Tab-separated table of C-alpha atoms and ligand atoms in Angstrom:
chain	number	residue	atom	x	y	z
A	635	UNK	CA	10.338	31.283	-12.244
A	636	UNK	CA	11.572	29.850	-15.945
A	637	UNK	CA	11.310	26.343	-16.049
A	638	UNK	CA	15.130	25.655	-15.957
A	639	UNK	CA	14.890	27.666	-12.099
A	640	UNK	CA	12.468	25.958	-10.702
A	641	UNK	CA	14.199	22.247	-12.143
A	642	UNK	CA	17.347	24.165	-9.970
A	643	UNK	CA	16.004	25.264	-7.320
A	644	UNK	CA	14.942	21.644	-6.580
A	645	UNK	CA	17.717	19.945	-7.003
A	646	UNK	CA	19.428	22.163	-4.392
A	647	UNK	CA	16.613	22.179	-2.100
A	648	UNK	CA	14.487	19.880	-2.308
A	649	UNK	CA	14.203	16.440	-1.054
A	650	UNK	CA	12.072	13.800	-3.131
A	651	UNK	CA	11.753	10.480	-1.565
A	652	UNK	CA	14.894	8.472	-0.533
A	653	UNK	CA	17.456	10.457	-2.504
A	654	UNK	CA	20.169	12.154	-1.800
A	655	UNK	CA	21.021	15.794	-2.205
A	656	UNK	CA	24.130	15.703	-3.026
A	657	UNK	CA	23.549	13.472	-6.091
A	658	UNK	CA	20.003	13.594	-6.277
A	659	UNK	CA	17.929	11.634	-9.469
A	660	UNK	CA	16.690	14.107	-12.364
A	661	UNK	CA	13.405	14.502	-11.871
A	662	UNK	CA	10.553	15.208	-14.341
A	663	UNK	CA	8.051	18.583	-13.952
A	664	UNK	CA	5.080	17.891	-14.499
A	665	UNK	CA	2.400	20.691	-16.311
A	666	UNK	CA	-0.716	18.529	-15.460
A	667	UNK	CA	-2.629	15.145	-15.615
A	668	UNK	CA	-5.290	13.911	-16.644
A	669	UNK	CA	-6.721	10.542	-17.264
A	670	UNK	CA	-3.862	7.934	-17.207
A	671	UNK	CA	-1.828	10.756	-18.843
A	672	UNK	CA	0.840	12.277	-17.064
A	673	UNK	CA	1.438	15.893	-19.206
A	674	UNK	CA	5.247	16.922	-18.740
A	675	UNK	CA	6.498	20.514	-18.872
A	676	UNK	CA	7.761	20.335	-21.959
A	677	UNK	CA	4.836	18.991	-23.892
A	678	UNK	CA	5.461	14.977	-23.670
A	679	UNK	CA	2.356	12.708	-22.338
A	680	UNK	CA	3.225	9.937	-20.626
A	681	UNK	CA	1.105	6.566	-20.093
A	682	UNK	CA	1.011	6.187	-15.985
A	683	UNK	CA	1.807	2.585	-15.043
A	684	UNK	CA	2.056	3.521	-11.349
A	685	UNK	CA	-1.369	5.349	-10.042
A	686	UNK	CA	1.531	7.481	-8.325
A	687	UNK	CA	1.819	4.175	-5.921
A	688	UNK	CA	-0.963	2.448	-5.856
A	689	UNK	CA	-3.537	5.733	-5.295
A	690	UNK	CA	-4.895	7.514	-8.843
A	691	UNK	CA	-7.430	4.419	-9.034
A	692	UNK	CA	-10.076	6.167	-11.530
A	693	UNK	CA	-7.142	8.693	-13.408
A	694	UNK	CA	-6.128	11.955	-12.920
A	695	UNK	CA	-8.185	14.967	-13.212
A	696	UNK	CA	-11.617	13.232	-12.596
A	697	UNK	CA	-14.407	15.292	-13.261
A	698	UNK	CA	-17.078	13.631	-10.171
A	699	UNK	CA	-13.596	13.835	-8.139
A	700	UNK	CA	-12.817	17.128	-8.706
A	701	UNK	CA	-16.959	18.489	-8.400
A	702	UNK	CA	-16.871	16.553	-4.890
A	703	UNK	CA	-13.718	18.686	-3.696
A	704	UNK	CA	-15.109	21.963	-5.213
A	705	UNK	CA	-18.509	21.512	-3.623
A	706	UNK	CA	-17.437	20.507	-0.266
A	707	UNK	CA	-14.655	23.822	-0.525
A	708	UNK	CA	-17.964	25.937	-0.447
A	709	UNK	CA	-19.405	24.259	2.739
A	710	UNK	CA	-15.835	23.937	5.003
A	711	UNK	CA	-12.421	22.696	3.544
A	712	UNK	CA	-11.601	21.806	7.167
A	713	UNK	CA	-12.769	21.885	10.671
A	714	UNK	CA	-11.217	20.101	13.859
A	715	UNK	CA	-12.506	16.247	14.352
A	716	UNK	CA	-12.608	17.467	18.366
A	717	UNK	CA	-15.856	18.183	19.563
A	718	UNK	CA	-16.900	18.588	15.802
A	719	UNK	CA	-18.302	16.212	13.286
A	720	UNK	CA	-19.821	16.413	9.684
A	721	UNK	CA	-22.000	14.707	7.488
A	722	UNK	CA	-18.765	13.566	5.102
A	723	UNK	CA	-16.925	11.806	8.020
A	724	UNK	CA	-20.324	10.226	9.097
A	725	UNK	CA	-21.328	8.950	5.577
A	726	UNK	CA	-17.787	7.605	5.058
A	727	UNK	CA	-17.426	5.680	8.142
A	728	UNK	CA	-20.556	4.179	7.290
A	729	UNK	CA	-19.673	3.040	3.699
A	730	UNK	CA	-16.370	1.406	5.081
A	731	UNK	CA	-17.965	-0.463	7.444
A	732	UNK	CA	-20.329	-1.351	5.336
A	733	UNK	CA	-17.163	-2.244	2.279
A	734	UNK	CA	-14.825	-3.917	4.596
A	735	UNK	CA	-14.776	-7.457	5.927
A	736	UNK	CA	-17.554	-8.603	8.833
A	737	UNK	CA	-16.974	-7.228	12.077
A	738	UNK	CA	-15.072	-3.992	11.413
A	739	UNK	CA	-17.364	-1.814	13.303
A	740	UNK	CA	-15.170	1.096	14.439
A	741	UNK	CA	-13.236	3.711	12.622
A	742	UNK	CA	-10.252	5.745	13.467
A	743	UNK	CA	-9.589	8.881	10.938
A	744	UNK	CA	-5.885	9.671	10.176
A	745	UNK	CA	-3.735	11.730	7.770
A	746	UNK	CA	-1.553	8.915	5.991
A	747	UNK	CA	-0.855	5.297	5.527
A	748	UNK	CA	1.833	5.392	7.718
A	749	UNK	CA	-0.175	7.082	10.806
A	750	UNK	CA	-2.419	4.796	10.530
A	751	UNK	CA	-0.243	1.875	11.202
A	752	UNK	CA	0.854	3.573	13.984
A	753	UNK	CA	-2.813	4.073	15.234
A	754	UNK	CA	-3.256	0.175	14.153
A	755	UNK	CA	-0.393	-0.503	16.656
A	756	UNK	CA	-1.470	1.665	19.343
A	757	UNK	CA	-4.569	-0.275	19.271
A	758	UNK	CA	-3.238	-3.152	19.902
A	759	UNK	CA	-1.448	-2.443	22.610
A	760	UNK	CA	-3.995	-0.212	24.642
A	761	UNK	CA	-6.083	-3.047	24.143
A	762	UNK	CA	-3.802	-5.372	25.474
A	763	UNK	CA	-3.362	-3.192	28.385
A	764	UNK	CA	-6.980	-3.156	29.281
A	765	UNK	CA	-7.449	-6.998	29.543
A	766	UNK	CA	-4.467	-6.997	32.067
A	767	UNK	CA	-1.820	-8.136	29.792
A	768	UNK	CA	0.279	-5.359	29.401
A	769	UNK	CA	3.387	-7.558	28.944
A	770	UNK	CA	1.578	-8.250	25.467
A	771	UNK	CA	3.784	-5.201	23.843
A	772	UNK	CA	5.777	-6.707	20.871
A	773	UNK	CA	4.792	-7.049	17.525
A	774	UNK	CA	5.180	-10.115	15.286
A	775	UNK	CA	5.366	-9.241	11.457
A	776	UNK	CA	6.466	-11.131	8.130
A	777	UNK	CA	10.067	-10.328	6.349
A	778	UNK	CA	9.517	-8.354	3.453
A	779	UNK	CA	6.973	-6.397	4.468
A	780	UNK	CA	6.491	-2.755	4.599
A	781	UNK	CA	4.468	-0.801	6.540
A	782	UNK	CA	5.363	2.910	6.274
A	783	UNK	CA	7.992	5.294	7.623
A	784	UNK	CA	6.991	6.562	10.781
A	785	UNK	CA	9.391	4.903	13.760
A	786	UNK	CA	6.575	2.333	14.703
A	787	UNK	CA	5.583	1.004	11.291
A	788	UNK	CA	9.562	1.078	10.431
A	789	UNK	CA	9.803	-1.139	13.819
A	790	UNK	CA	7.696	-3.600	11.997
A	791	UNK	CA	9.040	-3.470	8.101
A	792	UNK	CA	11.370	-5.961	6.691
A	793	UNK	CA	14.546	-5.852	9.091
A	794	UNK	CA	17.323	-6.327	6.299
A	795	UNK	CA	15.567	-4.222	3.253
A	796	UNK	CA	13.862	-1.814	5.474
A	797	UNK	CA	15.826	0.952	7.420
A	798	UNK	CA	16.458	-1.311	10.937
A	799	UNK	CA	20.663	-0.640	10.818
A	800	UNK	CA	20.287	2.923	10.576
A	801	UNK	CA	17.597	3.719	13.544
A	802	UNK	CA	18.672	0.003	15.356
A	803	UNK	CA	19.181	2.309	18.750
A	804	UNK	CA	15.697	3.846	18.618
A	805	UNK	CA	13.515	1.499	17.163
A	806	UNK	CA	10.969	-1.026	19.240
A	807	UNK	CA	12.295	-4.802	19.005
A	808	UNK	CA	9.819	-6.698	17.121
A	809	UNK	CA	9.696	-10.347	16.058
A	810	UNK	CA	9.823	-11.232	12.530
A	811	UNK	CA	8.676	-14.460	10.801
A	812	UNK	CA	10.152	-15.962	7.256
A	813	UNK	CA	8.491	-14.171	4.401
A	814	UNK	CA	5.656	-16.280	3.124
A	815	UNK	CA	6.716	-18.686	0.560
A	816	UNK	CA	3.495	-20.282	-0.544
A	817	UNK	CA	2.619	-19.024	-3.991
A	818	UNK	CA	-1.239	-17.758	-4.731
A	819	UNK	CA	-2.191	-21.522	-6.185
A	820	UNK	CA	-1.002	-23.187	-3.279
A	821	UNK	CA	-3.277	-24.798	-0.954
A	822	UNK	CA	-1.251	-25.341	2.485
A	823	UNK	CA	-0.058	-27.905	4.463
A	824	UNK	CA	0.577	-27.881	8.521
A	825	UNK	CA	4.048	-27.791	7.178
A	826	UNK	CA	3.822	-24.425	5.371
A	827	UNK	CA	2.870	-23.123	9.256
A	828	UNK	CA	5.509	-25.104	11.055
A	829	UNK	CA	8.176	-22.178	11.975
A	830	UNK	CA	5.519	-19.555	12.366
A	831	UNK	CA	3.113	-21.536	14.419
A	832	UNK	CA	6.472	-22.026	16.348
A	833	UNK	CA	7.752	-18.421	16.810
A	834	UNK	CA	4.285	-17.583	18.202
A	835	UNK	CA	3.652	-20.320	20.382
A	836	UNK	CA	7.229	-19.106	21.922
A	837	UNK	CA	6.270	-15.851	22.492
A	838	UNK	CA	2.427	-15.784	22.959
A	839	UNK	CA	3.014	-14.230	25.919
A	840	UNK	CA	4.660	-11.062	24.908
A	841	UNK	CA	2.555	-10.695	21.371
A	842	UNK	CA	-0.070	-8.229	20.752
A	843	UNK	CA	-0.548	-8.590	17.265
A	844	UNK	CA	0.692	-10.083	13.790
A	845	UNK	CA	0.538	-7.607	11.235
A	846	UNK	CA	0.817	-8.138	7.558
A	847	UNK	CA	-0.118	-6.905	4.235
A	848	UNK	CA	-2.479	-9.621	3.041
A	849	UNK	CA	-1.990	-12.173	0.095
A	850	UNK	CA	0.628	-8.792	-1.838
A	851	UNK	CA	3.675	-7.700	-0.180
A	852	UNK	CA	4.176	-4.317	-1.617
A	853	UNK	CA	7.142	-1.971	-1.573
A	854	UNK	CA	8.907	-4.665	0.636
A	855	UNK	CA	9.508	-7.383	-2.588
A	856	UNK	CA	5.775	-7.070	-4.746
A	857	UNK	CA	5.290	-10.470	-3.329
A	858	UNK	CA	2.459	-12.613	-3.643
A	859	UNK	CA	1.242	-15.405	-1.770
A	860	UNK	CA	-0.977	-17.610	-1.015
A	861	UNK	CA	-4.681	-17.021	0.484
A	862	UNK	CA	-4.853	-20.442	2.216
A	863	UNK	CA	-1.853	-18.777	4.065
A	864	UNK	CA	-3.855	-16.041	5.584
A	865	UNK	CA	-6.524	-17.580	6.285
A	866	UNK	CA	-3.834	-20.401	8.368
A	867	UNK	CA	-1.883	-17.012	10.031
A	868	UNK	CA	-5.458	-15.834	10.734
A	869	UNK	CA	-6.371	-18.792	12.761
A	870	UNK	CA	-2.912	-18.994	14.653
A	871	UNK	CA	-4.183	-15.621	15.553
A	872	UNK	CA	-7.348	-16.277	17.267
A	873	UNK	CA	-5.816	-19.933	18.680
A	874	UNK	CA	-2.706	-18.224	20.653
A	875	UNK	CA	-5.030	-15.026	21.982
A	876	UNK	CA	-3.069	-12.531	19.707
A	877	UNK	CA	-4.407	-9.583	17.190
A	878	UNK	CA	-4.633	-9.471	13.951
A	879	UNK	CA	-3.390	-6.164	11.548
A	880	UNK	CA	-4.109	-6.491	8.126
A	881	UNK	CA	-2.303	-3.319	6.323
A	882	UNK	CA	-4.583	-3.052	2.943
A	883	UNK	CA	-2.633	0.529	2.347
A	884	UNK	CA	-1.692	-0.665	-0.752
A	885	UNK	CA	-4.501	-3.884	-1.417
A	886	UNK	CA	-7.244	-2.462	-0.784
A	887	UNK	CA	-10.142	-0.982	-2.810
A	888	UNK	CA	-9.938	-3.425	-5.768
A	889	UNK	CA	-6.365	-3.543	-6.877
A	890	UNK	CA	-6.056	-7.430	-6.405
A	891	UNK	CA	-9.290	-8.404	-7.880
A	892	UNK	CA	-11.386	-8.145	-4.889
A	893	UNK	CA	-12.389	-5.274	-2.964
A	894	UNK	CA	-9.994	-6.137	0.033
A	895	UNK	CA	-7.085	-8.619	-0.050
A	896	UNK	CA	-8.580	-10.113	2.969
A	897	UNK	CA	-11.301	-11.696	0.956
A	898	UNK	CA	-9.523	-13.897	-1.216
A	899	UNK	CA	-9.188	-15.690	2.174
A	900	UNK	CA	-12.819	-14.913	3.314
A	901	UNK	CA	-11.299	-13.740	6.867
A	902	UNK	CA	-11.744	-10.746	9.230
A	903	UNK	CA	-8.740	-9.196	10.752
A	904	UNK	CA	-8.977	-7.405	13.837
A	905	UNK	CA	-7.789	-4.173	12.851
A	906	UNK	CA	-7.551	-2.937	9.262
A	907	UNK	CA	-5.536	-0.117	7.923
A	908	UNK	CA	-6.783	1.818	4.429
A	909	UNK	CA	-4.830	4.785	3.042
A	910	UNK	CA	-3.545	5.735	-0.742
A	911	UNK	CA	-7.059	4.524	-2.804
A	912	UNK	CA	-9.089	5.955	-0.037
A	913	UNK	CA	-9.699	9.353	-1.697
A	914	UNK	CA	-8.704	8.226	-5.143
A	915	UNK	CA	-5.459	9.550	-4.754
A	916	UNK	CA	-6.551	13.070	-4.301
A	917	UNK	CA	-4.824	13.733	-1.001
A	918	UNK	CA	-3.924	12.239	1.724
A	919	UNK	CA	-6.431	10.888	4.516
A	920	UNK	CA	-6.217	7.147	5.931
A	921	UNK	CA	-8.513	4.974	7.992
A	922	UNK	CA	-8.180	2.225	10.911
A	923	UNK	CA	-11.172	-0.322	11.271
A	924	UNK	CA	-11.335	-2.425	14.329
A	925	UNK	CA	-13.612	-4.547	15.921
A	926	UNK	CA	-15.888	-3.586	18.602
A	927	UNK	CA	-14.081	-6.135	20.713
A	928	UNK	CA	-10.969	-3.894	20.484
A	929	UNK	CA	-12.556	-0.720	20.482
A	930	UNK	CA	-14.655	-1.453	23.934
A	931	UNK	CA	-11.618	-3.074	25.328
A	932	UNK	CA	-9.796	-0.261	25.051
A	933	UNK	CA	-12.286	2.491	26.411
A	934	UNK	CA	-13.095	0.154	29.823
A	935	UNK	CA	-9.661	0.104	30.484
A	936	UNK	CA	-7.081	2.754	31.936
A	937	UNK	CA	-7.114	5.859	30.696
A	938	UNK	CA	-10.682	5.155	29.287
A	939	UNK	CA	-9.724	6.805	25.902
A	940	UNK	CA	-8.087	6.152	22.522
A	941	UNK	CA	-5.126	8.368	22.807
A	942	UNK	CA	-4.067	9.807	19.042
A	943	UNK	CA	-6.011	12.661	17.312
A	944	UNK	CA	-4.167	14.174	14.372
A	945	UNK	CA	-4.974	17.887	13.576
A	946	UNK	CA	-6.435	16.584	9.851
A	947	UNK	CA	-8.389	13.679	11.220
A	948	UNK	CA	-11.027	13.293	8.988
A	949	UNK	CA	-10.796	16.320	7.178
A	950	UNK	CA	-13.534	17.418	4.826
A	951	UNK	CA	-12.406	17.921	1.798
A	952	UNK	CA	-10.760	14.463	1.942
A	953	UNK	CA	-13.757	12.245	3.261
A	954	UNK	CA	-16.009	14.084	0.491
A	955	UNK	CA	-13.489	12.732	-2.388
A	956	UNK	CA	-13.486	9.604	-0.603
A	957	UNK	CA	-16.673	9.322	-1.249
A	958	UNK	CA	-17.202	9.986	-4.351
A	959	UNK	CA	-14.324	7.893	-5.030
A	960	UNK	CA	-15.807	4.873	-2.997
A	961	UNK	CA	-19.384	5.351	-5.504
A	962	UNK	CA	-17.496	5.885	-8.900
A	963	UNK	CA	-16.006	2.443	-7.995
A	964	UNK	CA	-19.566	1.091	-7.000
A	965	UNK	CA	-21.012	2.405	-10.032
A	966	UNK	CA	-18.570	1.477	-12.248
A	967	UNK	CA	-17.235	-2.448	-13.259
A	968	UNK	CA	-14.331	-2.605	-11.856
A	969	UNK	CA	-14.099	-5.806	-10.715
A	970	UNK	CA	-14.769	-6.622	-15.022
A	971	UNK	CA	-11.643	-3.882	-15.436
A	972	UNK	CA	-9.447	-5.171	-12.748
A	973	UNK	CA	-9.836	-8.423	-13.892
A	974	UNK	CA	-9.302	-7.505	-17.589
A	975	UNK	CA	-6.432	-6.005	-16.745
A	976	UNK	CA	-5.128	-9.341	-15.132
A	977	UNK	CA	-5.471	-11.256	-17.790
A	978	UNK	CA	-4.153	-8.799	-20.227
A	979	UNK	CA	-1.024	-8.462	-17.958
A	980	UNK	CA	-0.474	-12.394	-17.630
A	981	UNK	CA	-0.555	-13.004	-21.452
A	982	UNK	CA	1.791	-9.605	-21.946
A	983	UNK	CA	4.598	-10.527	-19.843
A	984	UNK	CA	4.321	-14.279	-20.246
A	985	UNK	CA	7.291	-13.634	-22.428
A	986	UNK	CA	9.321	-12.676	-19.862
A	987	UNK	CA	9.975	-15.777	-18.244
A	988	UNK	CA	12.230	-16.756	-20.853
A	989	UNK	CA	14.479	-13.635	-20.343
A	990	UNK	CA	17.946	-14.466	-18.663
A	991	UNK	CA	17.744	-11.405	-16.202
A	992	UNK	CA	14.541	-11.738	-14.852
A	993	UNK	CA	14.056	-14.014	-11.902
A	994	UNK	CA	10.210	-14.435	-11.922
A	995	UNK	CA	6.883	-13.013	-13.324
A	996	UNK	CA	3.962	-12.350	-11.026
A	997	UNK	CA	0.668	-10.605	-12.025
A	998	UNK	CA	-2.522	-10.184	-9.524
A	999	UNK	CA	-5.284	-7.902	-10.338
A	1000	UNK	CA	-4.348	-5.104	-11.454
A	1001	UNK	CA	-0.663	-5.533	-10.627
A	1002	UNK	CA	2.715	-7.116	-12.828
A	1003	UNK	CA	6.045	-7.421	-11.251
A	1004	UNK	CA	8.925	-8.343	-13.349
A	1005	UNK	CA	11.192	-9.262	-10.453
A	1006	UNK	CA	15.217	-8.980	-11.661
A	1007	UNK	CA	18.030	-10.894	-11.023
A	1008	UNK	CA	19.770	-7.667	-9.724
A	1009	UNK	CA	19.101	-4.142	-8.763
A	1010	UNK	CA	17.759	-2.177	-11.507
A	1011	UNK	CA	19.507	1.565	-12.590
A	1012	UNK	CA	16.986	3.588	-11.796
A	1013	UNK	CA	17.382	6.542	-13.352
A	1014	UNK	CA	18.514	4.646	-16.384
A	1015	UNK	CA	15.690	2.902	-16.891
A	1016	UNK	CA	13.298	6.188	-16.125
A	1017	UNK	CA	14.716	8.280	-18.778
A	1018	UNK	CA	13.759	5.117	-21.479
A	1019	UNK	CA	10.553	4.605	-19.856
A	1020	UNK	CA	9.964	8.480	-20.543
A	1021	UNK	CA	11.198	8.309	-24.078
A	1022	UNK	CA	8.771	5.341	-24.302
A	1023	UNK	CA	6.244	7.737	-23.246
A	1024	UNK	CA	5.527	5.551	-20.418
A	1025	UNK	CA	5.754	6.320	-16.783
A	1026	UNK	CA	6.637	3.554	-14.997
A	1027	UNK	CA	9.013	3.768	-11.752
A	1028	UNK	CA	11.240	0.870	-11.224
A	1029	UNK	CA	13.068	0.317	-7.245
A	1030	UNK	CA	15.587	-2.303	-6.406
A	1031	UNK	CA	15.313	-5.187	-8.322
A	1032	UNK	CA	11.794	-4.532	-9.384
A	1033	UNK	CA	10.230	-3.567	-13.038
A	1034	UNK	CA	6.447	-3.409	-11.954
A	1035	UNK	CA	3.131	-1.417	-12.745
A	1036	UNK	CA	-0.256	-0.867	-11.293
A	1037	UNK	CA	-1.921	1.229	-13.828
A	1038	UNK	CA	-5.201	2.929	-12.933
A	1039	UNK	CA	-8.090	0.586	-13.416
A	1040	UNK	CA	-9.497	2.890	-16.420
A	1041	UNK	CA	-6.819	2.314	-18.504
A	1042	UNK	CA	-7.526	1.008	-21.918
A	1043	UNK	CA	-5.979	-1.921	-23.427
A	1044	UNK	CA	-4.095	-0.290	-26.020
A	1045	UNK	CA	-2.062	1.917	-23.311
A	1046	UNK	CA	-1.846	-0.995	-20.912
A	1047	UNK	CA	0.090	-2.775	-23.938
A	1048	UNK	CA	2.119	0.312	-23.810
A	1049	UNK	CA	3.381	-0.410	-20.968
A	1050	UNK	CA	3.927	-3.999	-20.848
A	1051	UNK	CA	6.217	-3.495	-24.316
A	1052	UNK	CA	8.011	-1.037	-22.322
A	1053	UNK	CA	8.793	-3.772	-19.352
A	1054	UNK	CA	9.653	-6.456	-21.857
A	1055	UNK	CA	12.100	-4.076	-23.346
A	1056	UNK	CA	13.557	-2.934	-20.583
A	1057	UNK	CA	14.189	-6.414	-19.371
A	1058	UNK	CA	15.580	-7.514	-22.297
A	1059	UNK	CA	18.287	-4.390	-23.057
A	1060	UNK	CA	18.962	-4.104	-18.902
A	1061	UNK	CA	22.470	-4.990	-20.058
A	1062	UNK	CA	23.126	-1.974	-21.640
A	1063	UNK	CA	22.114	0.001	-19.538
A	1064	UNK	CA	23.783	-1.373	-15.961
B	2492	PMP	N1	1.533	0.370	4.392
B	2492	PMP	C1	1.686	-0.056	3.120
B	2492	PMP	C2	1.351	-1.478	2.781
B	2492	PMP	C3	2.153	0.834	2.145
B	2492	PMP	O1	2.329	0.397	0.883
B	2492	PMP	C4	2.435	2.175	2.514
B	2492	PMP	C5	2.946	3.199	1.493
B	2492	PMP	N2	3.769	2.762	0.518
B	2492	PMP	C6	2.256	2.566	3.830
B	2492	PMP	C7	1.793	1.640	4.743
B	2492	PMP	C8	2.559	3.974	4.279
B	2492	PMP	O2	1.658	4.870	3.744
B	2492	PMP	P1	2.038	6.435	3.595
B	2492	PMP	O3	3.119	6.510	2.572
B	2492	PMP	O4	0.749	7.073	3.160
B	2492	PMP	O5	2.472	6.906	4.935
């Protein structure tokens, strides 16, 4: 099929995320990647700002990556997780157990970030049934937040930017607190826990867990707050007897500066979700850690089982680039890189604090968020970002990157040039 066909035959048929097709966005074909190079069809290489959201951690095309894949292709590309196991699933459980914070014992396989929120809530609420409090079945989460797009992790996203209104007769009624407020520096008062602290007290009784993406809020804002603020949430946890999620989807495996987002706040939660960095944004495979307080809770209680088991749990091919993913990252310096790239980020976009149409700068790790005073145009925006030769893919009000941590300083520059100039001729382009 020419080139021109195929670019047809998608716009009539195919949906890409949250588009219409009717009037969809153009979309780019891409010939191949490599690196933090994104090679288009028709020749151009563009600089990837986004590790295709939040995943492509070491670049595209990596050769360890790719030799892990190939290798474990000879041996079985899949097999069923019942009844079966293999020595990839085994040595991968092991290393995040290991990786993840203290008392994370247990490990739940699943095919995407989103399923394994689900499995994250089903855990909590099995659990709660097996202690005798079954009326512990509603979920308390933070505005802003996003947790996937499956109907339970939807039930728990922000209520006015996620997609509440449109499912409002399906979806579970959850409890949401204000977004968090306190920014990364700030220490924490009793105050700063006041109408939380309150909201749970109220409803102790009904509450299974708190779940929450810790110290970034992702697709839900790119917000960032404060550690001391976890680390209060996670002690309002233990005091009124409910769980705590901690959704590192996006956070974890380095991209804030620390291996998890939990440990800028040295706590534990109770159940962990990992997805998109997992296999170094090879494919798709996700994980949910909880304690063995959780896990035995569950199994002694009625029906004496964990009851989810998707059809890739813990499929080969993905927990074999997992690992290898997981040692390039030992091996390597990333936390050196990651922070590198903070610092590089903070001093590059500095100057946009003084531009009239952005609201607020915010860098963390290997993350910078030019938040807007309005929505951005999209597809705008994309085609100067392309003839920028950047790639770099703005939503709602947000201008923000979180390049792969290989990228050299030279390219990251690239793209922080690109954000500044955006920023400054939005205008013309609204
Ligand atoms: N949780 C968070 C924090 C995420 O950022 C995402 C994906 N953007 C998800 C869950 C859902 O993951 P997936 O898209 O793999 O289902």
């Amino acid at each position: 099929m020419s080139l021109e066909d195929q670019l047809a035959f998608d716009r009539e048929n195919i949906w890409h995320p949250y588009t219409s097709l009717l009037d969809p966005l153009p979309v780019y074909p891409v010939e191949s990647a490599s690196g933090t190079r994104i090679r288009l069809a028709d020749g151009r290489e563009l600089i990837d700002g986004m590790s295709s959201w939040w995943a492509v951690i070491h670049g595209y095309n990596h050769p360890v990556l790719n030799r892990a894949l190939l290798e474990q292709t000879q041996k079985a590309a899949h097999v069923m997780f019942g009844g079966l196991t293999h020595e990839p699933a085994v040595e991968l459980a092991r290393l995040l157990i290991q990786l993840t914070p203290a008392g994370l014992d247990k490990v739940f396989f699943s095919d995407s970030g989103s399923v394994a929120v689900e499995v994250a809530l089903k855990m909590a609420l099995q659990y709660q049934q097996s202690r005798g409090k079954a009326s512990k079945n509603r979920f308390l989460s933070l505005k802003r937040g996003y947790h996937g797009d499956t109907f339970g992790a939807m039930s728990v996203c922000d209520p006015d930017t996620g997609m509440h209104r449109l499912f409002s007769g399906f979806l579970p009624q959850n409890l949401f607190a204000p977004a968090p407020e306190c920014a990364f520096e700030h220490e924490c008062t009793p105050e700063c826990f006041h109408e939380i602290e309150e909201l749970i007290s109220t409803h102790r009784r009904k509450l299974a867990a708190l779940i929450l993406e810790p110290v970034v809020q992702g697709a839900g804002g790119m917000r960032i707050y404060s550690p001391k603020y976890l680390a209060g949430l996670r002690r309002l946890c233990t005091n009124y007897d409910i769980l705590l999620i901690a959704d590192e989807i996006a956070t974890g495996f380095g991209r804030t500066g620390k291996m998890f987002a939990c440990e800028h706040a040295s706590i534990s939660p109770d159940i962990l979700c990992l997805g998109k960095a997992l296999t170094g944004g090879y494919m798709s495979q996700a994980a949910t850690l909880c304690t063995s307080e959780v896990a035995e809770t569950i199994c002694r209680g009625n029906p004496g089982v964990f009851m989810h088991g998707p059809t890739f749990m813990a499929n080969p091919l993905a927990c074999s680039v997992a690992l290898a993913s997981i040692g390039l990252l030992k091996d390597s310096n990333w936390k050196d890189r990651v922070l590198k790239i903070q610092e590089q980020l903070r001093s590059e976009l500095a100057p946009a604090d003084d531009l009239p149409d952005v609201r607020r700068v915010r860098t963390l790790g290997a993350i910078g968020v030019l938040e807007m005073e309005s929505r951005v145009p999209t597809a705008g925006l994309q085609r100067m970002f392309v003839r920028e030769g950047v790639w770099i893919r703005p939503f709602l009000n947000l201008i923000y990157i979180m390049p792969p941590y290989v990228i050299q300083p030279g390219d990251l520059s690239r793209l922080t040039s690109a954000m500044l100039k955006a920023a400054r001729e939005i205008r013309n382009l609204l």
